[in-house]
mmCIF file of C-alpha atoms and ligand atoms in Angstrom:
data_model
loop_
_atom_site.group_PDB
_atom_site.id
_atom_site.type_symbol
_atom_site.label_atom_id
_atom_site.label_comp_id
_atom_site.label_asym_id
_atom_site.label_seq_id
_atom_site.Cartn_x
_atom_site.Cartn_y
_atom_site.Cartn_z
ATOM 1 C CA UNK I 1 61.906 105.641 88.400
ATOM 2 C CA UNK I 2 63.008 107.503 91.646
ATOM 3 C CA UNK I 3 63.406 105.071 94.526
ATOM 4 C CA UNK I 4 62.447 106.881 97.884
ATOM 5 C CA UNK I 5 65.020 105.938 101.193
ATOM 6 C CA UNK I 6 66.005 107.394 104.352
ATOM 7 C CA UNK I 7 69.615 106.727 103.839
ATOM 8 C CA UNK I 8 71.757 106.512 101.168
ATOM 9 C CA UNK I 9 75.509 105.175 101.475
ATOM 10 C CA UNK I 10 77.988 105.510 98.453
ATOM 11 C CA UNK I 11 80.540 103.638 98.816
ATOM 12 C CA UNK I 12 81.222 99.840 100.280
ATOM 13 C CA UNK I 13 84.018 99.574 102.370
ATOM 14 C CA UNK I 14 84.713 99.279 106.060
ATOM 15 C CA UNK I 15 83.084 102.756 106.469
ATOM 16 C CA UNK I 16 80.165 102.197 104.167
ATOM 17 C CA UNK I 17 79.136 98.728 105.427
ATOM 18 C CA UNK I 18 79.493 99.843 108.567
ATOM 19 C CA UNK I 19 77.522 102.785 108.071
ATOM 20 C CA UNK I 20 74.480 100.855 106.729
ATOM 21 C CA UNK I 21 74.762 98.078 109.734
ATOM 22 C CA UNK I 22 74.282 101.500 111.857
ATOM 23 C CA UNK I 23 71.633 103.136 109.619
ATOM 24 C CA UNK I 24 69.493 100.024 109.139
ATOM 25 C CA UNK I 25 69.815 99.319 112.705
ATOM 26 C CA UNK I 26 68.117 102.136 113.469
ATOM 27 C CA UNK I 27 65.014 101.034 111.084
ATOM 28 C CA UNK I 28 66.047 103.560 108.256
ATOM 29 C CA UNK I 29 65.530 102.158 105.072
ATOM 30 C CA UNK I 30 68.617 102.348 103.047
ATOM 31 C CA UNK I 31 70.968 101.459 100.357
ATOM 32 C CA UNK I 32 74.321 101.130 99.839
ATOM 33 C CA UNK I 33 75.375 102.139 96.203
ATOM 34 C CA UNK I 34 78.307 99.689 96.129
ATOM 35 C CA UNK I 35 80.841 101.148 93.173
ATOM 36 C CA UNK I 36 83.042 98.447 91.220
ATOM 37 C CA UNK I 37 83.663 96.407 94.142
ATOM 38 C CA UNK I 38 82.061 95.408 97.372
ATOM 39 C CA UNK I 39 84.478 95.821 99.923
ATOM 40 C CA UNK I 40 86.557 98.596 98.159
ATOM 41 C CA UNK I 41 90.769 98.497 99.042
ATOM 42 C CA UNK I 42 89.898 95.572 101.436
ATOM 43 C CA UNK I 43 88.137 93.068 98.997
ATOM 44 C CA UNK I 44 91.859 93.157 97.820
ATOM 45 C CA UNK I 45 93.555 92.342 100.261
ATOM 46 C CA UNK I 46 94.952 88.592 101.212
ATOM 47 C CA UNK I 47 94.574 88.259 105.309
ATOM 48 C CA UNK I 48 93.752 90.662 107.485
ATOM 49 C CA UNK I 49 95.261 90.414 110.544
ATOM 50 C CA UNK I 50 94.843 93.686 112.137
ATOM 51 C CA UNK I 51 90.696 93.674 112.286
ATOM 52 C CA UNK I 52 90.386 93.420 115.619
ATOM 53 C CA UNK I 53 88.005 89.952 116.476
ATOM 54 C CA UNK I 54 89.681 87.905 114.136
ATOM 55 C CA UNK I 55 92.375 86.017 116.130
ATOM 56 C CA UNK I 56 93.494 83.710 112.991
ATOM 57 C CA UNK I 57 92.945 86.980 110.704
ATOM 58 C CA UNK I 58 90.823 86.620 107.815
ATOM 59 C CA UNK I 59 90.344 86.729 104.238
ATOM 60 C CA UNK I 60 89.344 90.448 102.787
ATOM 61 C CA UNK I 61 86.669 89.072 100.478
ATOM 62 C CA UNK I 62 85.640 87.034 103.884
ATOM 63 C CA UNK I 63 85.688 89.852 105.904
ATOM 64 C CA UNK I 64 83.194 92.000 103.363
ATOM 65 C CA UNK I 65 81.323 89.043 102.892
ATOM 66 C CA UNK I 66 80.641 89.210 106.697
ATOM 67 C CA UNK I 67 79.773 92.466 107.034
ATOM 68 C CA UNK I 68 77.544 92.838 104.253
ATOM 69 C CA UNK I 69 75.385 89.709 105.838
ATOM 70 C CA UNK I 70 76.021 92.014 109.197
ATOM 71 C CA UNK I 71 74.249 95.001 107.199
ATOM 72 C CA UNK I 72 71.756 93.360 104.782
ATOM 73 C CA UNK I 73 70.612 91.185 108.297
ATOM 74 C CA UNK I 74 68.992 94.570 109.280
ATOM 75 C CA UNK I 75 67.626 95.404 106.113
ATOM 76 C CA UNK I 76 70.088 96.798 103.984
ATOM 77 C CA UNK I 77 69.996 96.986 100.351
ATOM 78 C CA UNK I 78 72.367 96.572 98.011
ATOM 79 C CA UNK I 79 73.013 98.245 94.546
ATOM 80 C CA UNK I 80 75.727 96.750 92.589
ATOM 81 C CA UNK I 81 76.134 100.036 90.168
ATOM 82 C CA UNK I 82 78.145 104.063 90.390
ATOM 83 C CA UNK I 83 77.497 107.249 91.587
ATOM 84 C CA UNK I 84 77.112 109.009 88.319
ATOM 85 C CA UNK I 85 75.961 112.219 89.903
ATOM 86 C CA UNK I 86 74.564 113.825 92.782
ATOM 87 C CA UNK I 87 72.621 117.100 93.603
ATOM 88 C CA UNK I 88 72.929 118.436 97.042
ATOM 89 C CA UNK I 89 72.089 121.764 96.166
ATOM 90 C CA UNK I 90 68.958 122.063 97.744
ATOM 91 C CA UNK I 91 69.714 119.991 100.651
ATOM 92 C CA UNK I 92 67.282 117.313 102.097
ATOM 93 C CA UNK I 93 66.221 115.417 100.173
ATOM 94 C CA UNK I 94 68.903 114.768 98.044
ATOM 95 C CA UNK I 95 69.393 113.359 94.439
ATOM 96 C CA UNK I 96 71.645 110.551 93.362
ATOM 97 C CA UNK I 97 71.973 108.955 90.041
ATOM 98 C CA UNK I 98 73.413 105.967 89.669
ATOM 99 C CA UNK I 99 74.245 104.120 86.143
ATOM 100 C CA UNK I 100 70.895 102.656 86.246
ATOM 101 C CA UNK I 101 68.716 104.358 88.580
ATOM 102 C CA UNK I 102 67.644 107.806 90.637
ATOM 103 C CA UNK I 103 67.231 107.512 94.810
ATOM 104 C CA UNK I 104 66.298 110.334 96.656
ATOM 105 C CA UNK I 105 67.396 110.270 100.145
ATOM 106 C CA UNK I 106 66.712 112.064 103.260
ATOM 107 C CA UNK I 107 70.496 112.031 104.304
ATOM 108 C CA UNK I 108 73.738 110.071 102.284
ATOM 109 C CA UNK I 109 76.553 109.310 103.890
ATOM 110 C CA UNK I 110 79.754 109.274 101.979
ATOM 111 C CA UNK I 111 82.166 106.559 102.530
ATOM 112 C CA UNK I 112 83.506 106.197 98.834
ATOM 113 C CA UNK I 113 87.265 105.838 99.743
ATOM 114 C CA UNK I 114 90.592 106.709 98.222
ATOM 115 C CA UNK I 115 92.557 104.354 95.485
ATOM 116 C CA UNK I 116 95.936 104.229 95.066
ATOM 117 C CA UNK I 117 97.790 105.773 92.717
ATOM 118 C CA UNK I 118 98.942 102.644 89.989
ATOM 119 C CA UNK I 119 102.585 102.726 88.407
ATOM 120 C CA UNK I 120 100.278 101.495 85.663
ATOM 121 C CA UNK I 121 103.236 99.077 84.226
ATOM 122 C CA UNK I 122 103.230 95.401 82.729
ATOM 123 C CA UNK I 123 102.754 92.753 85.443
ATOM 124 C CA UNK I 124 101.047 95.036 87.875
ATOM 125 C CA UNK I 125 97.355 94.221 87.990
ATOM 126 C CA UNK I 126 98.832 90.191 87.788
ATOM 127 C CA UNK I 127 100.493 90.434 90.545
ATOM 128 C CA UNK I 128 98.595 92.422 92.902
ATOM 129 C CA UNK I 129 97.793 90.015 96.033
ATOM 130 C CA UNK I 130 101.084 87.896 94.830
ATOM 131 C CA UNK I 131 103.920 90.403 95.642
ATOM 132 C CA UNK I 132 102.462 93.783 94.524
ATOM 133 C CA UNK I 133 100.880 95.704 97.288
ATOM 134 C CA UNK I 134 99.514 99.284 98.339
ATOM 135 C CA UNK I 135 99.487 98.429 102.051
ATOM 136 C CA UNK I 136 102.151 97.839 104.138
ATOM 137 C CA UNK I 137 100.068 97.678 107.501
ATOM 138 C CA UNK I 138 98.327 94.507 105.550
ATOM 139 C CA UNK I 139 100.741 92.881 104.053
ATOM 140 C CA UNK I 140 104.208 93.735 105.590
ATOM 141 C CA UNK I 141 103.739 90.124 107.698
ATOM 142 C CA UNK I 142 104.193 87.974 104.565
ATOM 143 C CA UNK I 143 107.703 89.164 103.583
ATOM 144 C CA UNK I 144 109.604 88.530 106.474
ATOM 145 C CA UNK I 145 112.939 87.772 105.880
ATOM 146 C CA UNK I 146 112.472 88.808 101.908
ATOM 147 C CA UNK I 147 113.789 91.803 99.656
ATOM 148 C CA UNK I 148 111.626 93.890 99.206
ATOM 149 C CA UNK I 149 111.065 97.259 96.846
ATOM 150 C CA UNK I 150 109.255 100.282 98.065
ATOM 151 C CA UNK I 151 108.009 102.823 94.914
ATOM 152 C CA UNK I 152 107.939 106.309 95.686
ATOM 153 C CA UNK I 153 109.962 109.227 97.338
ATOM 154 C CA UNK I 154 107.305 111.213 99.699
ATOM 155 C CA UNK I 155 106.502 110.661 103.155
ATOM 156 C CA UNK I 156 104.401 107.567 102.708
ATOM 157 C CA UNK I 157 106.881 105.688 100.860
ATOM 158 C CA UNK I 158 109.759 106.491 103.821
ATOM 159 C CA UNK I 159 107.335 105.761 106.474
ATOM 160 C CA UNK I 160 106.157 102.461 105.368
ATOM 161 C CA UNK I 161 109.777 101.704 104.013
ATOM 162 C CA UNK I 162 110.415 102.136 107.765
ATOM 163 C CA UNK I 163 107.421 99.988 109.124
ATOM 164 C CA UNK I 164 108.491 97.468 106.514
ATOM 165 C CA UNK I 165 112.042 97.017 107.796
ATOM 166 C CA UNK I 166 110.229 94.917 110.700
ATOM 167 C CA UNK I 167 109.481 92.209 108.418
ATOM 168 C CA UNK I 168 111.709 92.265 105.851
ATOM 169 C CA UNK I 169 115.482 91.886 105.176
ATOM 170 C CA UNK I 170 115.748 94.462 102.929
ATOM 171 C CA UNK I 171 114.020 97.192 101.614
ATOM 172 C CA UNK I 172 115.190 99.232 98.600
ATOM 173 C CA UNK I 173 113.547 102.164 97.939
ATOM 174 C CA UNK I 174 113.111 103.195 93.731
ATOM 175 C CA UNK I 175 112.327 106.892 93.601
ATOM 176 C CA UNK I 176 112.025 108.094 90.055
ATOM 177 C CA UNK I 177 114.421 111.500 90.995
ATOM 178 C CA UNK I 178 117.300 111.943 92.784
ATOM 179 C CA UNK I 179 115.900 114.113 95.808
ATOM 180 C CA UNK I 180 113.020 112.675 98.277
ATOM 181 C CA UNK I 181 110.176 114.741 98.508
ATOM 182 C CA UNK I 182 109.568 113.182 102.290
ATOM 183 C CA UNK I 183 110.011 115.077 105.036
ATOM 184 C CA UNK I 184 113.751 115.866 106.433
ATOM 185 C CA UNK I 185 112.861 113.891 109.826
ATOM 186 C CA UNK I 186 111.908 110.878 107.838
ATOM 187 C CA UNK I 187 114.755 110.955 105.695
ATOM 188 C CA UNK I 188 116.744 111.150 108.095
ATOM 189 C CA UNK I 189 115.168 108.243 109.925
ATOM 190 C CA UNK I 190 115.466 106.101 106.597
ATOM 191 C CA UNK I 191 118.929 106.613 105.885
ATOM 192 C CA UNK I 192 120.116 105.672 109.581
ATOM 193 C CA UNK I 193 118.547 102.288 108.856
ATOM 194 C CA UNK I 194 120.617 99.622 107.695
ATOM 195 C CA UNK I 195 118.047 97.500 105.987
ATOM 196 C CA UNK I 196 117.071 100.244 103.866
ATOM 197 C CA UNK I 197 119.173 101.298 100.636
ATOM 198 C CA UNK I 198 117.829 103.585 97.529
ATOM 199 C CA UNK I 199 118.153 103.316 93.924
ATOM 200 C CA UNK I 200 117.575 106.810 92.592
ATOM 201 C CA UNK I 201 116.513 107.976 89.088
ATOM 202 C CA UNK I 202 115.139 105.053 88.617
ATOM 203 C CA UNK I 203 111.717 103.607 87.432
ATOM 204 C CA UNK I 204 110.184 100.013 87.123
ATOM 205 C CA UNK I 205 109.302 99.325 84.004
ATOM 206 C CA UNK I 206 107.708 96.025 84.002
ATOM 207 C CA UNK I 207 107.128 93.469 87.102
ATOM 208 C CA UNK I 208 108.058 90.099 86.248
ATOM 209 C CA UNK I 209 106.348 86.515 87.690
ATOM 210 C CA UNK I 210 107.608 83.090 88.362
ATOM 211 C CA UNK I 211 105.437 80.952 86.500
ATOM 212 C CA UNK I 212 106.545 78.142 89.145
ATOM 213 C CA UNK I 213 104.665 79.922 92.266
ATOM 214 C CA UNK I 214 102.871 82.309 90.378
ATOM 215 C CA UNK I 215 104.615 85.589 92.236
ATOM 216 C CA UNK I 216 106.737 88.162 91.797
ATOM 217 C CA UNK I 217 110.303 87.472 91.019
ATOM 218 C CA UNK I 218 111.624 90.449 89.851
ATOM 219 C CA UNK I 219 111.717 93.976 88.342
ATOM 220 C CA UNK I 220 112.346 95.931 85.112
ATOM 221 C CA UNK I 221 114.497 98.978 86.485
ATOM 222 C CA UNK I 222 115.363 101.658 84.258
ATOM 223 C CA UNK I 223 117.930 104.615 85.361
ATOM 224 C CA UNK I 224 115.437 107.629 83.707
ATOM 225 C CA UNK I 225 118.924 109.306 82.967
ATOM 226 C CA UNK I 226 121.178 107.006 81.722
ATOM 227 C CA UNK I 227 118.245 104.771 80.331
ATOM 228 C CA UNK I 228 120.241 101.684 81.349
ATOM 229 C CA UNK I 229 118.116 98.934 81.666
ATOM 230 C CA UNK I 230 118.104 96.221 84.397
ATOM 231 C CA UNK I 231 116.708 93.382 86.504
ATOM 232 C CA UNK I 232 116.948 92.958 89.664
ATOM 233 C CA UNK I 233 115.514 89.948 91.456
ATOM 234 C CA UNK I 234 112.942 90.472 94.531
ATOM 235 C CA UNK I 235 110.347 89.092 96.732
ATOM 236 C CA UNK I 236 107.813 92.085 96.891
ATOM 237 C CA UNK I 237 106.623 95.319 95.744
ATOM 238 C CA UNK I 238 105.109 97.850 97.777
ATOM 239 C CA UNK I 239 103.623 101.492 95.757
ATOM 240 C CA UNK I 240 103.241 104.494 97.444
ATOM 241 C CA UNK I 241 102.898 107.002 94.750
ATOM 242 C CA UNK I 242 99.928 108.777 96.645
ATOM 243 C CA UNK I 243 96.473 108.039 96.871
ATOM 244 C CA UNK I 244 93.593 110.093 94.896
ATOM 245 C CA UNK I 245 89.990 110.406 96.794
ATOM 246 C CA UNK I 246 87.372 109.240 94.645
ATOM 247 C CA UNK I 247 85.622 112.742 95.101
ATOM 248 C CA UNK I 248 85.283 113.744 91.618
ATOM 249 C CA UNK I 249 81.525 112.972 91.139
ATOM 250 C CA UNK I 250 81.400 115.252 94.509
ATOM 251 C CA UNK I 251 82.782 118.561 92.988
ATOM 252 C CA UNK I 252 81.451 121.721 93.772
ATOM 253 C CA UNK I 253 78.973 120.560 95.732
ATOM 254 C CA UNK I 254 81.095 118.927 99.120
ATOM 255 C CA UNK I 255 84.040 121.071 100.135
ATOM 256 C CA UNK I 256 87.329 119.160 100.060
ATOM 257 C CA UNK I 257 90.832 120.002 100.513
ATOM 258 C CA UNK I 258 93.587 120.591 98.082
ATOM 259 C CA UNK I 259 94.122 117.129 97.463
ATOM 260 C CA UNK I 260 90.139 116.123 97.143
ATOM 261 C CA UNK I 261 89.525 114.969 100.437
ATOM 262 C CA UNK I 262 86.309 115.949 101.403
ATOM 263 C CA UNK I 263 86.079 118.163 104.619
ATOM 264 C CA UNK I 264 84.479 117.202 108.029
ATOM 265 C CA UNK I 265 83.986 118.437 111.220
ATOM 266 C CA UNK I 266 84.119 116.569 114.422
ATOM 267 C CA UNK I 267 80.908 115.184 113.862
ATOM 268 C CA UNK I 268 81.639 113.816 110.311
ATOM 269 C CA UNK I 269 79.769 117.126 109.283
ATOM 270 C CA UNK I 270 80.415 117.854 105.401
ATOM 271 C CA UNK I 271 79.596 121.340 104.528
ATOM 272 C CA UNK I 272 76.356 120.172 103.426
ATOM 273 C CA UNK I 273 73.575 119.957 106.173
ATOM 274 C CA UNK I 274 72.943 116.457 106.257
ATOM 275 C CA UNK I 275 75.217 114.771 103.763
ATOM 276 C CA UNK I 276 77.973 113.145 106.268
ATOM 277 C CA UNK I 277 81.251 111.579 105.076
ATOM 278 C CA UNK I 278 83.670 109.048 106.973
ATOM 279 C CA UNK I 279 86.696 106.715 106.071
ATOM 280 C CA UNK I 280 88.988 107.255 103.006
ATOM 281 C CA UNK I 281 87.352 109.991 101.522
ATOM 282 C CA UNK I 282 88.332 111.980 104.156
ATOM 283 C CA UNK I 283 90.971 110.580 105.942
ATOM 284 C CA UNK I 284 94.507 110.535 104.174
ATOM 285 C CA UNK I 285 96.018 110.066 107.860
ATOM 286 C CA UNK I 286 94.906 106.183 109.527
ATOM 287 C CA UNK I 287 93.782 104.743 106.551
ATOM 288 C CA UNK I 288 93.103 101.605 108.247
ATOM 289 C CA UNK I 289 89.992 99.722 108.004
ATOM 290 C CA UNK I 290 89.093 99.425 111.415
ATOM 291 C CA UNK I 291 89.394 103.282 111.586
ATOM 292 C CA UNK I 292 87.414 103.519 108.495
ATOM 293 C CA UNK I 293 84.800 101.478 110.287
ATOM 294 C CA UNK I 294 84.808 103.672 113.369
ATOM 295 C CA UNK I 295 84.542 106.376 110.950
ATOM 296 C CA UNK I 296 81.447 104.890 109.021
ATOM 297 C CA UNK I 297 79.753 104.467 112.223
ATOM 298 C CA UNK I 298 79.900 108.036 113.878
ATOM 299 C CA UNK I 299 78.613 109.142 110.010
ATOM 300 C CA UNK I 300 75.631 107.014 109.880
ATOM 301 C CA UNK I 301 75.136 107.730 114.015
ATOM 302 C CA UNK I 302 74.890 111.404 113.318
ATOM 303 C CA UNK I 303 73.129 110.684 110.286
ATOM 304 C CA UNK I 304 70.394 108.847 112.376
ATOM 305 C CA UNK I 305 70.718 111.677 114.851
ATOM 306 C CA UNK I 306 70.296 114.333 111.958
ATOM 307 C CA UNK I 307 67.133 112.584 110.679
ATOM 308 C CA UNK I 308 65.781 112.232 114.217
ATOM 309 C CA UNK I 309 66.250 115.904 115.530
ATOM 310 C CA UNK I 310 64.319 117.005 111.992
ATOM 311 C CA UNK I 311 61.925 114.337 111.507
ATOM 312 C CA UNK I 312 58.922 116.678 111.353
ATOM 313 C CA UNK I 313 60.305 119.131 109.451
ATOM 314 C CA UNK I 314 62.242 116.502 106.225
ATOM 315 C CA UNK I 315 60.042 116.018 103.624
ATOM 316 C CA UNK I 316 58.389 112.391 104.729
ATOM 317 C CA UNK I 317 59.588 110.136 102.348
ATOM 318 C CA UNK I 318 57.222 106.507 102.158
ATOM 319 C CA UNK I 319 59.747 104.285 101.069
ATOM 320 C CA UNK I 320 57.188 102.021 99.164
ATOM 321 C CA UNK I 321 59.591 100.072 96.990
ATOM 322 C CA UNK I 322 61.245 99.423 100.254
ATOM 323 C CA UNK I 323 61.028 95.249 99.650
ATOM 324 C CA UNK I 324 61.533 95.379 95.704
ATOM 325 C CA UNK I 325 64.440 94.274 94.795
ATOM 326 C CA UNK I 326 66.638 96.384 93.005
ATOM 327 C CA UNK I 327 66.932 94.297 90.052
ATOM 328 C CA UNK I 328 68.632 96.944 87.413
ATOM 329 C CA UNK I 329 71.771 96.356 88.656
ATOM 330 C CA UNK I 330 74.748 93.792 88.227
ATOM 331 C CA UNK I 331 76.868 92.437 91.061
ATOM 332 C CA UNK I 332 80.494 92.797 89.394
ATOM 333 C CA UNK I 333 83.708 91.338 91.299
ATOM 334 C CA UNK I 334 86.373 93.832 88.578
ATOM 335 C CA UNK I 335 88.592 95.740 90.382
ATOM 336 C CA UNK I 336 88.352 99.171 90.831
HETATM 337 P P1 LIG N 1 103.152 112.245 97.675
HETATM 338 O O1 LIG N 1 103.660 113.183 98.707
HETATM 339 O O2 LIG N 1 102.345 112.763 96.558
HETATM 340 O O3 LIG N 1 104.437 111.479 97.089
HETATM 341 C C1 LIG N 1 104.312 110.596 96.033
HETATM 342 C C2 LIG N 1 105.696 110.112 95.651
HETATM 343 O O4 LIG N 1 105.540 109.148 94.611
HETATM 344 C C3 LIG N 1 106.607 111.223 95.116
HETATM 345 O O5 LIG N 1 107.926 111.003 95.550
HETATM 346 C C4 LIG N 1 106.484 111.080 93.609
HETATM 347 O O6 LIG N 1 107.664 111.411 92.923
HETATM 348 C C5 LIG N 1 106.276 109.595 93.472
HETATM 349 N N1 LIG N 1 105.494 109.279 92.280
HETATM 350 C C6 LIG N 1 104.288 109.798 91.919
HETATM 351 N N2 LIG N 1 103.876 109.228 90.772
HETATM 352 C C7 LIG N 1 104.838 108.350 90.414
HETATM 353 C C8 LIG N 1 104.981 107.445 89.327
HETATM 354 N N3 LIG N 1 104.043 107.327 88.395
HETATM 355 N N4 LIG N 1 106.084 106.685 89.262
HETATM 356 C C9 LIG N 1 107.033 106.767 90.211
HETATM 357 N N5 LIG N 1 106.966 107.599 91.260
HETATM 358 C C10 LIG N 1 105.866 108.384 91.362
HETATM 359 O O7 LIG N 1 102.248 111.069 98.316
HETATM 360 P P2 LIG N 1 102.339 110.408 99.762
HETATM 361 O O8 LIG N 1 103.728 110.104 100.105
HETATM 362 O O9 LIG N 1 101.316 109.318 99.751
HETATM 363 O O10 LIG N 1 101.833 111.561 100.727
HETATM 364 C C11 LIG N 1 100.530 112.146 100.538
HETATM 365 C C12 LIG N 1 100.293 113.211 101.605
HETATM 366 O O11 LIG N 1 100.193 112.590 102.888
HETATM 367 C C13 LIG N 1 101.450 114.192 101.676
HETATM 368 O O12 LIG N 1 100.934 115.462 101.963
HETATM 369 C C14 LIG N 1 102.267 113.695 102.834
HETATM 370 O O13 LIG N 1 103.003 114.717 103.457
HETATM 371 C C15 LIG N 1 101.180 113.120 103.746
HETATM 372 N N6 LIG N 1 101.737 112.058 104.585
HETATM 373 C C16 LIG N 1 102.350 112.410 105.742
HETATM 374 C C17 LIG N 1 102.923 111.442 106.528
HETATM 375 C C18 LIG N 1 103.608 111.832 107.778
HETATM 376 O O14 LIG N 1 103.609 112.990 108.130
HETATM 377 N N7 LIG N 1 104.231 110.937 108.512
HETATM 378 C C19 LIG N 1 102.896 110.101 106.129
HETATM 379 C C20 LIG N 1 102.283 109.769 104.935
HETATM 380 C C21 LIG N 1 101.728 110.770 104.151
HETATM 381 P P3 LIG N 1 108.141 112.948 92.806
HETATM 382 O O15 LIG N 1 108.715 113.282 94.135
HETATM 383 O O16 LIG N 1 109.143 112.918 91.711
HETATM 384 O O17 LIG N 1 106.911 113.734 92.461
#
């Protein structure tokens, strides 16, 4: 069965709940195909103390929480399932399956995000939340004076090495070569800081837990060219291996850079005449989610604009299952 809406948002983070606060607002029906997780990158988060409103910061899952009610208090549905596909081929309206259903929607908005690349090692998953973390902005605040490691060798690994050294009281740096693919200005930068040293040639090969507190106490190091084998005692790990838009179900159909990002204009345009995109999925710059917010809100606004400019000219789409629930689907909490 084909469900008939005004809006469709993929994607459920900042940007998409945002986006379907916005869209519902405006009394467009719509649904927000959720993907793994409700909430996306901040779901996993601890505290967030950068949202701005929050004084005492708040819980990730809280914060979601929050603005789904925001969102679904204005008539936005829900769908606890994945994009499987989509067909913007012959523009309005468009086609997207889902594992369990078909909508066909006047406009979509795109907010699906980005994910972090994983080291993929032992003790990884465990400890993400509890010493392993993608997001220095987030969770720099909780290792002051502690040792920290920072993953990676390109620009975001330096630059939040750098932001971390404001927190902690030491940051070492684990690149798997012996040459930094970061920029020569933030080199530079990193190696006039005292509090930050590097271990080069060098990978982790398992992250070890206290079973006392239940965090990380250590790592697995092993020099890739000697294949000496270590363990070296520390408070925190932070991974910045690069992050990989979740733009795949998008391809050849959205335009996107080299590295998948999806392309927008000013106006949160995508190349396709009324499919509009905001948040991760485009932005590999801010990645905050207060930007990814902002982000999800000019989408849906010139989404809502879109619709209203062409309303006698879209196919008119009588959203009669509007009130059904959408009962095919499963609310999962799995990370993504
Ligand atoms: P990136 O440039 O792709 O660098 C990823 C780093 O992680 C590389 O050093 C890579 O090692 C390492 N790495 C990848 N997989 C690994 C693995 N499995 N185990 C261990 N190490 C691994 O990613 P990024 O630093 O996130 O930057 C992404 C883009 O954003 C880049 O274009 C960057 O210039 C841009 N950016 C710019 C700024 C800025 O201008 N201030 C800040 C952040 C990001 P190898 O070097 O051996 O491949």
């Amino acid at each position: 069965m084909v469900k008939k809406v005004r809006v469709v948002v993929i994607g459920s983070g900042p940007a998409g709940l945002t986006a379907a606060l916005y869209t519902a607002r405006a009394q467009l029906s719509t649904v927000v195909i959720t993907g793994m997780q409700v909430g996306g990158q901040i779901a996993t988060t601890h505290d967030v103390d950068n949202f701005p409103g929050f004084p005492d910061g708040i819980e990730g899952p809280e914060l979601t929480a929050r603005m789904q009610a925001q969102a679904e208090r204005f008539g936005a549905q829900f769908d606890y399932d994945l994009v499987t596909e989509v067909d913007f081929t012959s523009g309005s309206p468009f086609r997207v399956k889902t594992q369990s259903r078909e909508y066909l929607a006047d406009s979509v908005v795109v907010t699906i995000g980005a994910s972090p690349r994983k080291l993929n090692v032992p003790g990884e998953v465990e400890f993400t939340g509890r010493g392993v973390s993608y997001c220095a902005t987030c969770d720099g605040w909780f290792f002051r004076n502690k040792d920290i490691i920072v993953v990676g060798g390109g620009d975001s690994a330096l630059q939040e090495a750098i932001f971390l050294t404001r927190f902690a009281s030491s940051v070492t740096i684990v690149h798997r070569r012996d040459t930094l693919r970061a920029s020569t200005a933030l080199q530079h930068r990193a190696f006039a800081n005292d509090k930050i040293g590097f271990i080069y040639n060098t990978v982790i090969d398992e992250i070890l837990g206290s079973s006392e507190t239940g965090a990380v106490r250590a790592v697995r190091l092993r020099n890739v060219k000697t294949g000496e084998v270590s363990e070296k005692p520390i408070d925190g790990v932070f991974i910045f291996i690069g992050y990989d838009p979740n733009s795949k179900v998008f391809n050849g159909q959205l335009s996107t850079d080299a590295a998948g990002y999806v392309i927008v204009d000013n106006h949160m345009r995508t190349n396709v005449e009324g499919v509009f995109a905001g948040g991760e999925i485009h932005d590999d710059i801010f990645r905050q989610a207060i930007t990814a917010a902002g982000q999800g809100c000019a989408a849906a606004l010139m989404a809502i604009n879109w619709l209203g400019e062409r309303a006698d000219r879209l196919q008119v789409i009588e959203d009669e299952q509007r009130d059904a629930p959408i009962a095919s689907s499963k609310k999962t909490t799995e990370a993504v």
